[in-house]
Tab-separated table of C-alpha atoms and ligand atoms in Angstrom:
chain	number	residue	atom	x	y	z
A	22	MET	CA	27.382	-201.591	48.316
A	23	THR	CA	30.169	-201.390	45.301
A	24	ALA	CA	31.272	-197.532	47.680
A	25	THR	CA	32.273	-200.146	50.758
A	26	VAL	CA	34.146	-202.124	47.701
A	27	SER	CA	36.236	-199.514	46.544
A	28	GLY	CA	36.731	-198.432	50.154
A	29	GLU	CA	38.508	-201.589	50.656
A	30	ALA	CA	40.170	-202.019	47.452
A	31	LEU	CA	41.196	-198.464	47.907
A	32	ALA	CA	42.476	-199.597	52.152
A	33	ALA	CA	43.827	-201.802	50.795
A	34	ARG	CA	46.194	-199.907	48.594
A	35	LEU	CA	47.077	-197.942	50.560
A	36	ALA	CA	49.296	-199.946	53.090
A	37	PHE	CA	51.182	-201.174	50.164
A	38	GLY	CA	53.366	-198.144	51.160
A	39	PRO	CA	53.585	-194.329	50.290
A	40	PRO	CA	51.416	-193.207	47.508
A	41	ASP	CA	52.216	-192.700	43.566
A	42	ARG	CA	51.047	-190.355	41.071
A	43	GLU	CA	48.128	-191.844	40.807
A	44	LEU	CA	47.262	-192.820	43.494
A	45	LEU	CA	47.607	-188.602	45.304
A	46	ARG	CA	45.188	-188.099	42.455
A	47	GLN	CA	42.359	-190.025	43.270
A	48	ILE	CA	42.725	-189.075	47.962
A	49	LEU	CA	42.700	-185.401	46.582
A	50	SER	CA	39.958	-186.422	44.136
A	51	THR	CA	37.270	-188.761	45.472
A	52	GLN	CA	34.127	-188.306	46.310
A	53	GLN	CA	32.600	-191.166	47.805
A	54	PRO	CA	32.389	-190.792	51.496
A	55	ASP	CA	33.717	-194.565	52.847
A	56	GLU	CA	36.532	-193.638	50.617
A	57	ILE	CA	37.073	-190.141	52.126
A	58	GLU	CA	37.241	-191.604	55.217
A	59	THR	CA	39.066	-194.698	53.675
A	60	ILE	CA	42.209	-191.974	53.208
A	61	ARG	CA	41.657	-189.984	56.203
A	62	ARG	CA	41.854	-193.763	59.214
A	63	ALA	CA	45.064	-194.681	56.270
A	64	ALA	CA	46.820	-191.814	57.871
A	65	GLU	CA	45.771	-191.660	61.256
A	66	GLN	CA	47.065	-194.554	61.699
A	67	THR	CA	50.844	-194.448	59.740
A	68	LEU	CA	50.993	-190.635	62.094
A	69	LEU	CA	50.587	-192.622	64.990
A	70	GLU	CA	52.092	-195.338	64.107
A	71	ASN	CA	55.214	-192.934	63.396
A	72	HIS	CA	54.978	-189.800	66.021
A	73	GLY	CA	52.183	-191.392	69.150
A	74	ASP	CA	49.499	-189.023	69.904
A	75	ALA	CA	51.158	-186.052	71.253
A	76	VAL	CA	50.271	-182.757	69.747
A	77	ARG	CA	53.706	-180.492	69.492
A	78	LEU	CA	52.724	-176.214	70.111
A	79	ARG	CA	54.812	-173.701	68.714
A	80	GLY	CA	53.014	-170.544	70.054
A	81	LEU	CA	53.285	-168.013	66.999
A	82	ILE	CA	54.186	-164.502	67.301
A	83	GLU	CA	53.489	-161.863	64.702
A	84	PHE	CA	55.930	-159.324	64.936
A	85	SER	CA	56.028	-157.098	61.886
A	86	ASN	CA	52.891	-156.515	59.740
A	87	ARG	CA	55.373	-154.067	57.702
A	88	CYS	CA	56.772	-156.427	54.581
A	89	SER	CA	58.809	-155.348	51.676
A	90	SER	CA	57.803	-157.575	49.434
A	91	ASP	CA	53.554	-157.904	46.739
A	92	CYS	CA	52.739	-160.916	47.733
A	93	ARG	CA	48.731	-160.170	44.964
A	94	TYR	CA	47.350	-162.586	47.469
A	95	CYS	CA	48.172	-161.315	50.983
A	96	GLY	CA	46.686	-158.776	53.338
A	97	ILE	CA	50.195	-156.768	55.107
A	98	ARG	CA	51.361	-156.452	50.963
A	99	ARG	CA	54.101	-153.951	49.944
A	100	SER	CA	51.299	-152.008	48.194
A	101	ASN	CA	48.101	-152.707	51.000
A	102	ARG	CA	48.067	-148.716	52.107
A	103	GLN	CA	45.166	-149.484	54.551
A	104	LEU	CA	46.642	-150.878	56.653
A	105	ASP	CA	48.274	-149.012	59.781
A	106	ARG	CA	51.659	-151.077	60.460
A	107	TYR	CA	53.816	-151.807	63.263
A	108	THR	CA	56.941	-153.351	64.767
A	109	LEU	CA	56.647	-155.492	67.999
A	110	THR	CA	59.336	-153.771	70.354
A	111	LEU	CA	62.392	-156.318	71.230
A	112	GLY	CA	61.095	-156.610	75.017
A	113	GLU	CA	57.314	-157.028	72.750
A	114	ILE	CA	58.878	-159.825	71.819
A	115	VAL	CA	60.972	-160.929	73.844
A	116	GLU	CA	57.835	-160.830	76.755
A	117	ALA	CA	55.418	-162.994	74.475
A	118	ALA	CA	57.592	-165.604	74.046
A	119	SER	CA	58.824	-166.025	77.550
A	120	TRP	CA	54.427	-166.640	77.680
A	121	CYS	CA	54.843	-169.111	75.400
A	122	ALA	CA	56.779	-170.790	77.687
A	123	GLN	CA	55.436	-170.534	81.330
A	124	ARG	CA	52.806	-171.886	79.400
A	125	GLY	CA	54.993	-175.392	78.693
A	126	TYR	CA	54.761	-174.214	74.747
A	127	GLY	CA	58.471	-175.370	74.110
A	128	SER	CA	58.358	-174.039	71.059
A	129	ILE	CA	57.275	-170.119	69.138
A	130	VAL	CA	57.577	-169.570	65.290
A	131	LEU	CA	58.183	-165.090	65.040
A	132	GLN	CA	57.155	-164.156	61.516
A	133	ALA	CA	56.525	-161.034	60.128
A	134	GLY	CA	56.532	-159.501	56.767
A	135	GLU	CA	59.391	-159.558	55.068
A	136	ARG	CA	62.415	-157.018	55.426
A	137	ARG	CA	65.921	-157.296	54.237
A	138	ASP	CA	67.249	-154.108	55.593
A	139	ALA	CA	70.238	-154.078	58.616
A	140	LYS	CA	68.218	-152.681	61.185
A	141	PHE	CA	65.401	-155.385	60.609
A	142	THR	CA	67.698	-157.853	60.755
A	143	ARG	CA	69.254	-157.250	63.877
A	144	LEU	CA	65.686	-156.843	65.349
A	145	VAL	CA	65.463	-160.568	64.480
A	146	SER	CA	69.062	-162.292	65.793
A	147	ALA	CA	68.400	-159.427	68.977
A	148	ALA	CA	65.629	-161.324	69.301
A	149	VAL	CA	66.511	-165.304	68.863
A	150	ARG	CA	69.536	-165.063	71.722
A	151	ALA	CA	67.275	-162.423	73.983
A	152	ILE	CA	64.547	-165.222	73.677
A	153	LYS	CA	66.335	-167.854	74.630
A	154	ALA	CA	68.475	-166.636	77.472
A	155	ALA	CA	65.663	-165.419	78.520
A	156	THR	CA	63.126	-169.337	78.132
A	157	GLU	CA	66.623	-171.474	79.550
A	158	SER	CA	65.027	-173.725	82.304
A	159	PRO	CA	65.471	-177.045	83.386
A	160	THR	CA	62.808	-178.430	81.560
A	161	LEU	CA	63.921	-176.681	78.393
A	162	PRO	CA	68.186	-176.179	78.913
A	163	ARG	CA	68.419	-174.238	75.803
A	164	GLY	CA	65.197	-172.041	75.705
A	165	VAL	CA	62.199	-173.052	74.280
A	166	GLY	CA	63.240	-173.814	69.606
A	167	ILE	CA	62.166	-171.117	67.770
A	168	THR	CA	61.719	-171.204	63.750
A	169	LEU	CA	61.682	-168.560	61.981
A	170	CYS	CA	59.549	-167.769	59.520
A	171	VAL	CA	60.064	-163.700	58.167
A	172	GLY	CA	60.464	-164.344	54.022
A	173	GLU	CA	63.229	-165.103	51.737
A	174	GLN	CA	66.926	-163.033	52.615
A	175	SER	CA	70.651	-163.243	51.951
A	176	ALA	CA	72.401	-166.705	52.439
A	177	ASP	CA	74.313	-164.226	54.922
A	178	THR	CA	71.447	-164.045	57.024
A	179	TYR	CA	70.474	-167.570	57.176
A	180	ALA	CA	73.761	-167.671	58.774
A	181	GLU	CA	73.414	-165.314	61.123
A	182	TRP	CA	70.361	-165.785	62.981
A	183	PHE	CA	71.179	-169.370	62.644
A	184	ALA	CA	74.630	-169.389	64.809
A	185	ALA	CA	72.186	-166.488	67.211
A	186	GLY	CA	70.143	-169.805	67.470
A	187	ALA	CA	67.131	-170.009	66.208
A	188	HIS	CA	66.788	-174.025	64.210
A	189	ARG	CA	64.406	-173.661	62.223
A	190	TYR	CA	62.102	-171.812	59.177
A	191	LEU	CA	59.717	-171.952	57.898
A	192	LEU	CA	59.474	-170.295	54.155
A	193	ARG	CA	56.409	-171.784	52.086
A	194	MET	CA	57.601	-172.057	47.714
A	195	GLU	CA	53.457	-171.602	48.337
A	196	THR	CA	53.353	-173.406	44.959
A	197	SER	CA	55.904	-175.987	42.984
A	198	SER	CA	54.279	-175.109	39.759
A	199	PRO	CA	56.663	-172.439	38.417
A	200	GLU	CA	53.939	-170.816	36.303
A	201	LEU	CA	51.072	-170.505	38.956
A	202	PHE	CA	53.762	-168.459	41.125
A	203	ALA	CA	54.765	-166.124	38.869
A	204	ALA	CA	51.002	-165.299	38.625
A	205	LEU	CA	50.870	-164.876	42.395
A	206	HIS	CA	53.623	-162.890	42.778
A	207	PRO	CA	55.409	-159.418	40.556
A	208	PRO	CA	58.362	-160.298	38.360
A	209	SER	CA	60.311	-158.752	41.103
A	210	GLN	CA	59.518	-161.951	42.911
A	211	THR	CA	60.721	-165.438	41.855
A	212	TRP	CA	60.186	-168.939	41.583
A	213	SER	CA	63.655	-169.835	41.404
A	214	SER	CA	65.153	-167.418	44.452
A	215	ARG	CA	62.771	-169.005	46.509
A	216	LEU	CA	63.456	-172.437	45.513
A	217	GLN	CA	67.842	-171.291	46.140
A	218	CYS	CA	66.662	-170.370	49.453
A	219	LEU	CA	64.681	-173.417	50.527
A	220	LYS	CA	67.841	-174.715	49.266
A	221	SER	CA	70.361	-172.628	51.196
A	222	LEU	CA	68.419	-172.648	55.106
A	223	LYS	CA	69.284	-177.363	54.257
A	224	THR	CA	72.467	-176.636	53.926
A	225	LEU	CA	73.197	-174.341	56.311
A	226	GLY	CA	71.572	-176.948	58.810
A	227	TYR	CA	68.490	-175.200	60.080
A	228	ARG	CA	65.152	-177.529	60.113
A	229	VAL	CA	63.156	-176.290	56.672
A	230	GLY	CA	59.195	-175.752	56.808
A	231	THR	CA	57.268	-175.168	53.153
A	232	GLY	CA	54.074	-175.905	51.973
A	233	VAL	CA	51.365	-174.258	49.198
A	234	MET	CA	47.853	-172.515	49.299
A	235	ILE	CA	45.672	-174.220	48.599
A	236	GLY	CA	42.437	-173.900	46.168
A	237	LEU	CA	44.502	-170.573	44.588
A	238	PRO	CA	42.490	-169.068	41.291
A	239	GLY	CA	44.295	-171.781	38.286
A	240	GLN	CA	46.129	-174.333	40.638
A	241	SER	CA	45.141	-177.782	39.033
A	242	LEU	CA	45.091	-181.005	40.944
A	243	ASP	CA	47.367	-180.834	39.270
A	244	ASP	CA	49.176	-178.900	40.555
A	245	LEU	CA	48.767	-180.163	44.452
A	246	VAL	CA	50.314	-183.734	43.474
A	247	ASP	CA	53.300	-181.823	42.030
A	248	ASP	CA	53.124	-179.840	45.221
A	249	LEU	CA	53.301	-183.544	47.325
A	250	ILE	CA	55.889	-184.095	45.045
A	251	PHE	CA	57.714	-181.527	45.532
A	252	PHE	CA	57.708	-181.315	49.579
A	253	ARG	CA	59.693	-185.244	49.231
A	254	ASP	CA	62.693	-184.292	46.471
A	255	ILE	CA	63.470	-180.703	48.422
A	256	GLY	CA	62.977	-182.782	51.916
A	257	ALA	CA	60.903	-181.165	53.892
A	258	ASP	CA	61.020	-181.321	57.529
A	259	MET	CA	57.431	-179.580	58.098
A	260	ILE	CA	54.828	-178.969	56.030
A	261	GLY	CA	52.154	-176.075	57.119
A	262	MET	CA	49.497	-175.552	54.790
A	263	GLY	CA	46.466	-174.132	54.441
A	264	PRO	CA	43.087	-172.532	52.359
A	265	TYR	CA	44.033	-169.652	50.053
A	266	ILE	CA	41.240	-166.685	51.422
A	267	ALA	CA	40.540	-164.151	49.866
A	268	HIS	CA	41.405	-160.746	51.199
A	269	GLU	CA	39.796	-157.913	50.103
A	270	HIS	CA	42.639	-155.613	49.244
A	271	ALA	CA	44.297	-157.497	48.482
A	272	VAL	CA	44.228	-158.692	43.949
A	273	LEU	CA	44.018	-161.939	43.618
A	274	PRO	CA	40.652	-163.099	43.157
A	275	GLY	CA	38.101	-165.051	45.797
A	276	GLY	CA	34.903	-165.464	44.725
A	277	ALA	CA	34.048	-167.578	41.623
A	278	ALA	CA	37.887	-167.618	40.878
A	279	ILE	CA	38.362	-170.466	43.658
A	280	PRO	CA	36.354	-173.015	44.920
A	281	ASP	CA	33.715	-172.879	47.835
A	282	GLY	CA	34.653	-173.114	50.879
A	283	ALA	CA	34.083	-176.828	51.324
A	284	THR	CA	35.115	-177.374	49.018
A	285	ARG	CA	38.285	-175.790	50.081
A	286	LEU	CA	38.848	-176.797	52.930
A	287	GLN	CA	37.821	-180.426	52.276
A	288	LEU	CA	40.681	-180.738	49.371
A	289	ALA	CA	43.550	-179.117	52.067
A	290	LEU	CA	42.378	-181.441	54.217
A	291	ARG	CA	43.016	-184.306	51.718
A	292	MET	CA	46.730	-182.515	51.132
A	293	ILE	CA	46.739	-182.827	54.781
A	294	ALA	CA	46.205	-187.012	54.433
A	295	ALA	CA	47.947	-187.286	51.318
A	296	ALA	CA	51.358	-185.059	53.237
A	297	ARG	CA	51.435	-188.069	56.035
A	298	LEU	CA	51.186	-190.381	53.606
A	299	LEU	CA	53.741	-189.385	51.349
A	300	LEU	CA	55.813	-188.487	54.361
A	301	PRO	CA	55.256	-190.456	56.959
A	302	ARG	CA	58.111	-188.416	59.667
A	303	ILE	CA	57.296	-185.074	59.025
A	304	ASN	CA	56.067	-181.958	60.703
A	305	ILE	CA	52.281	-180.945	59.260
A	306	ALA	CA	50.415	-178.613	61.018
A	307	ALA	CA	47.063	-177.596	61.405
A	308	THR	CA	46.144	-173.810	60.349
A	309	THR	CA	44.763	-170.656	61.519
A	310	ALA	CA	43.332	-170.800	57.833
A	311	LEU	CA	41.312	-173.953	58.541
A	312	GLN	CA	39.763	-172.014	60.657
A	313	THR	CA	39.371	-169.891	59.634
A	314	LEU	CA	36.518	-171.549	56.655
A	315	ALA	CA	35.326	-174.152	60.186
A	316	PRO	CA	35.832	-173.630	63.391
A	317	ASP	CA	37.072	-177.014	64.195
A	318	GLY	CA	38.295	-177.074	60.701
A	319	ARG	CA	42.615	-177.665	62.811
A	320	GLU	CA	40.587	-180.333	64.657
A	321	GLN	CA	39.623	-181.701	61.397
A	322	GLY	CA	43.334	-181.286	59.988
A	323	LEU	CA	44.778	-183.406	62.822
A	324	ARG	CA	42.518	-185.888	62.174
A	325	PHE	CA	43.424	-186.251	58.513
A	326	GLY	CA	47.272	-186.411	59.857
A	327	ALA	CA	48.395	-183.524	61.162
A	328	ASN	CA	50.216	-183.078	64.555
A	329	VAL	CA	51.903	-179.396	64.898
A	330	ILE	CA	49.025	-176.785	66.214
A	331	MET	CA	50.433	-172.309	66.287
A	332	PRO	CA	48.350	-171.353	69.173
A	333	GLN	CA	48.326	-168.124	68.453
A	334	ALA	CA	50.018	-165.807	70.739
A	335	THR	CA	50.887	-162.395	69.232
A	336	PRO	CA	49.770	-159.688	71.819
A	337	ASN	CA	46.699	-158.357	71.419
A	338	ARG	CA	46.927	-155.047	70.653
A	339	VAL	CA	48.432	-155.711	66.954
A	340	ARG	CA	46.910	-158.801	66.146
A	341	ARG	CA	44.274	-156.716	64.316
A	342	LEU	CA	46.965	-155.730	61.879
A	343	TYR	CA	48.299	-158.682	61.128
A	344	THR	CA	45.560	-160.353	58.121
A	345	LEU	CA	47.192	-162.343	56.148
A	346	TYR	CA	42.880	-162.961	55.260
A	347	ASP	CA	39.749	-162.008	55.574
A	348	GLY	CA	38.457	-163.892	58.859
A	349	LYS	CA	41.419	-164.907	60.574
A	350	PRO	CA	39.579	-166.636	63.451
A	351	CYS	CA	40.925	-165.071	67.214
A	352	LEU	CA	41.642	-162.521	66.952
A	353	ASP	CA	39.162	-161.249	69.968
A	354	ASP	CA	40.244	-163.833	72.389
A	355	SER	CA	43.302	-163.150	74.926
A	356	ALA	CA	45.879	-165.200	74.023
A	357	LYS	CA	45.026	-166.483	77.724
A	358	GLN	CA	41.453	-168.481	76.480
A	359	TYR	CA	42.985	-169.188	73.560
A	360	ALA	CA	45.439	-171.860	75.334
A	361	ALA	CA	42.465	-172.939	77.296
A	362	CYS	CA	40.587	-173.463	74.975
A	363	LEU	CA	43.656	-175.202	73.362
A	364	GLU	CA	43.820	-177.875	74.717
A	365	THR	CA	39.803	-179.146	74.782
A	366	ARG	CA	40.097	-179.049	71.490
A	367	ILE	CA	43.158	-181.380	71.060
A	368	SER	CA	41.402	-183.228	73.126
A	369	SER	CA	38.781	-183.286	72.070
A	370	VAL	CA	39.886	-186.069	68.931
A	371	GLY	CA	41.921	-188.166	71.271
A	372	ARG	CA	44.898	-186.363	70.976
A	373	ARG	CA	47.500	-184.383	73.587
A	374	ILE	CA	49.814	-181.787	73.978
A	375	ILE	CA	53.513	-182.925	74.086
A	376	SER	CA	54.421	-179.788	76.307
A	377	ASN	CA	58.379	-178.449	77.029
A	378	ASP	CA	59.528	-179.878	74.742
A	379	TRP	CA	61.398	-179.011	71.088
A	380	GLY	CA	58.268	-181.419	69.440
A	381	ASP	CA	61.140	-182.129	66.720
A	382	PRO	CA	61.581	-185.260	64.158
A	383	ALA	CA	64.420	-188.112	64.556
A	384	LYS	CA	65.530	-186.992	61.869
A	385	HIS	CA	65.334	-188.824	58.567
B	23	SAH	N1	56.660	-162.963	55.161
B	23	SAH	C1	56.653	-164.505	55.377
B	23	SAH	C2	55.662	-164.407	56.745
B	23	SAH	C3	54.008	-164.516	55.475
B	23	SAH	S1	52.529	-164.724	56.085
B	23	SAH	C4	57.026	-164.910	54.019
B	23	SAH	O1	57.565	-164.955	53.183
B	23	SAH	O2	57.601	-166.541	54.635
B	23	SAH	C5	52.411	-166.433	55.889
B	23	SAH	C6	52.393	-167.330	54.595
B	23	SAH	O3	50.927	-167.196	54.925
B	23	SAH	C7	52.543	-167.260	53.058
B	23	SAH	O4	53.176	-168.074	52.753
B	23	SAH	C8	51.504	-167.122	52.553
B	23	SAH	O5	50.801	-168.864	52.691
B	23	SAH	C9	50.120	-167.187	54.093
B	23	SAH	N2	48.615	-166.319	53.374
B	23	SAH	C10	49.248	-164.384	52.811
B	23	SAH	N3	48.201	-165.025	52.347
B	23	SAH	C11	47.061	-165.644	52.686
B	23	SAH	C12	45.701	-165.911	51.909
B	23	SAH	N4	45.520	-164.726	51.103
B	23	SAH	N5	45.095	-166.754	52.086
B	23	SAH	C13	45.955	-168.116	53.266
B	23	SAH	N6	47.277	-168.043	53.164
B	23	SAH	C14	47.433	-166.717	52.750
């Protein structure tokens, strides 16, 4: 009885407008099943009111695992010597992007490790141009929408890629806490430099996505509340976040240093719901890392307010080598099998795929 009353009281507060810090904290921390369901419903309702039932797709092409950064949590960090390194050719990248366009994925994400040498920056420019040219069609007159996710770069490089035709950029802040950021990265990678990159991407006119990892060693609930406020204050157009999952050759620990898998999944779903309630109009991804912790993790993400899915479109021959964390799903499925099960999964939660569309929300 008490539980029902608390669910109703919470529903009334959630309907009142964007959550404040205190309410965000409650969204993340409640253990009451009826409150959790109330939160989920409110987030889903907000999503449906602002975006309808359409799920937007971005085919994910992980085109290189070479990396000059040394993030302590990441499996493709520079100092992991136990990994074969690859970079797809321009032709392979364009082929993967064309495959996405043919499947009706109106957008792609080009993701890779982080490099700033001219060979790399030119490859990205060339790939963006070639993909645009190869995917133009009557349904997509300007080709597929391109999101880049290749880390911190100079403003000039960002400008060059924008001019080539990329219009979205995904750069996770990883955490809004400068102290935690410092614990996750070597001293050469700084919180302020990451923030500066996000600001220059905005200034240049990109639609900017950011996000954090959830359940990191040393991360508190208040850190996560700060992350949500950070997303709002930076004017994020998109959020991609997921649970932290340890990698055997990374430095950052897993095991007892972090909450167990079920807790991290719950926390990640609540973060999605909280972000949706705080920022109704933005795109929010149900990320692959959710699926690592539960087979239906991404569908759950959709039910908690996400509206973007990034289907795997990396060529099979290299997919195993892009292992950011242990247990990454779908490593064996062919991209074709994967695309086939996607539709079923999305309709299982009452949503439908929007095809041949860039899938940007209206400017807010
Ligand atoms: N070099 C690009 C792409 C990095 S990988 C960039 O810097 O943006 C994309 C994201 O994977 C990272 O931003 C990070 O949030 C996530 N990631 C890396 N290692 C992870 C881990 N062990 N667990 C969960 N997510 C991880």
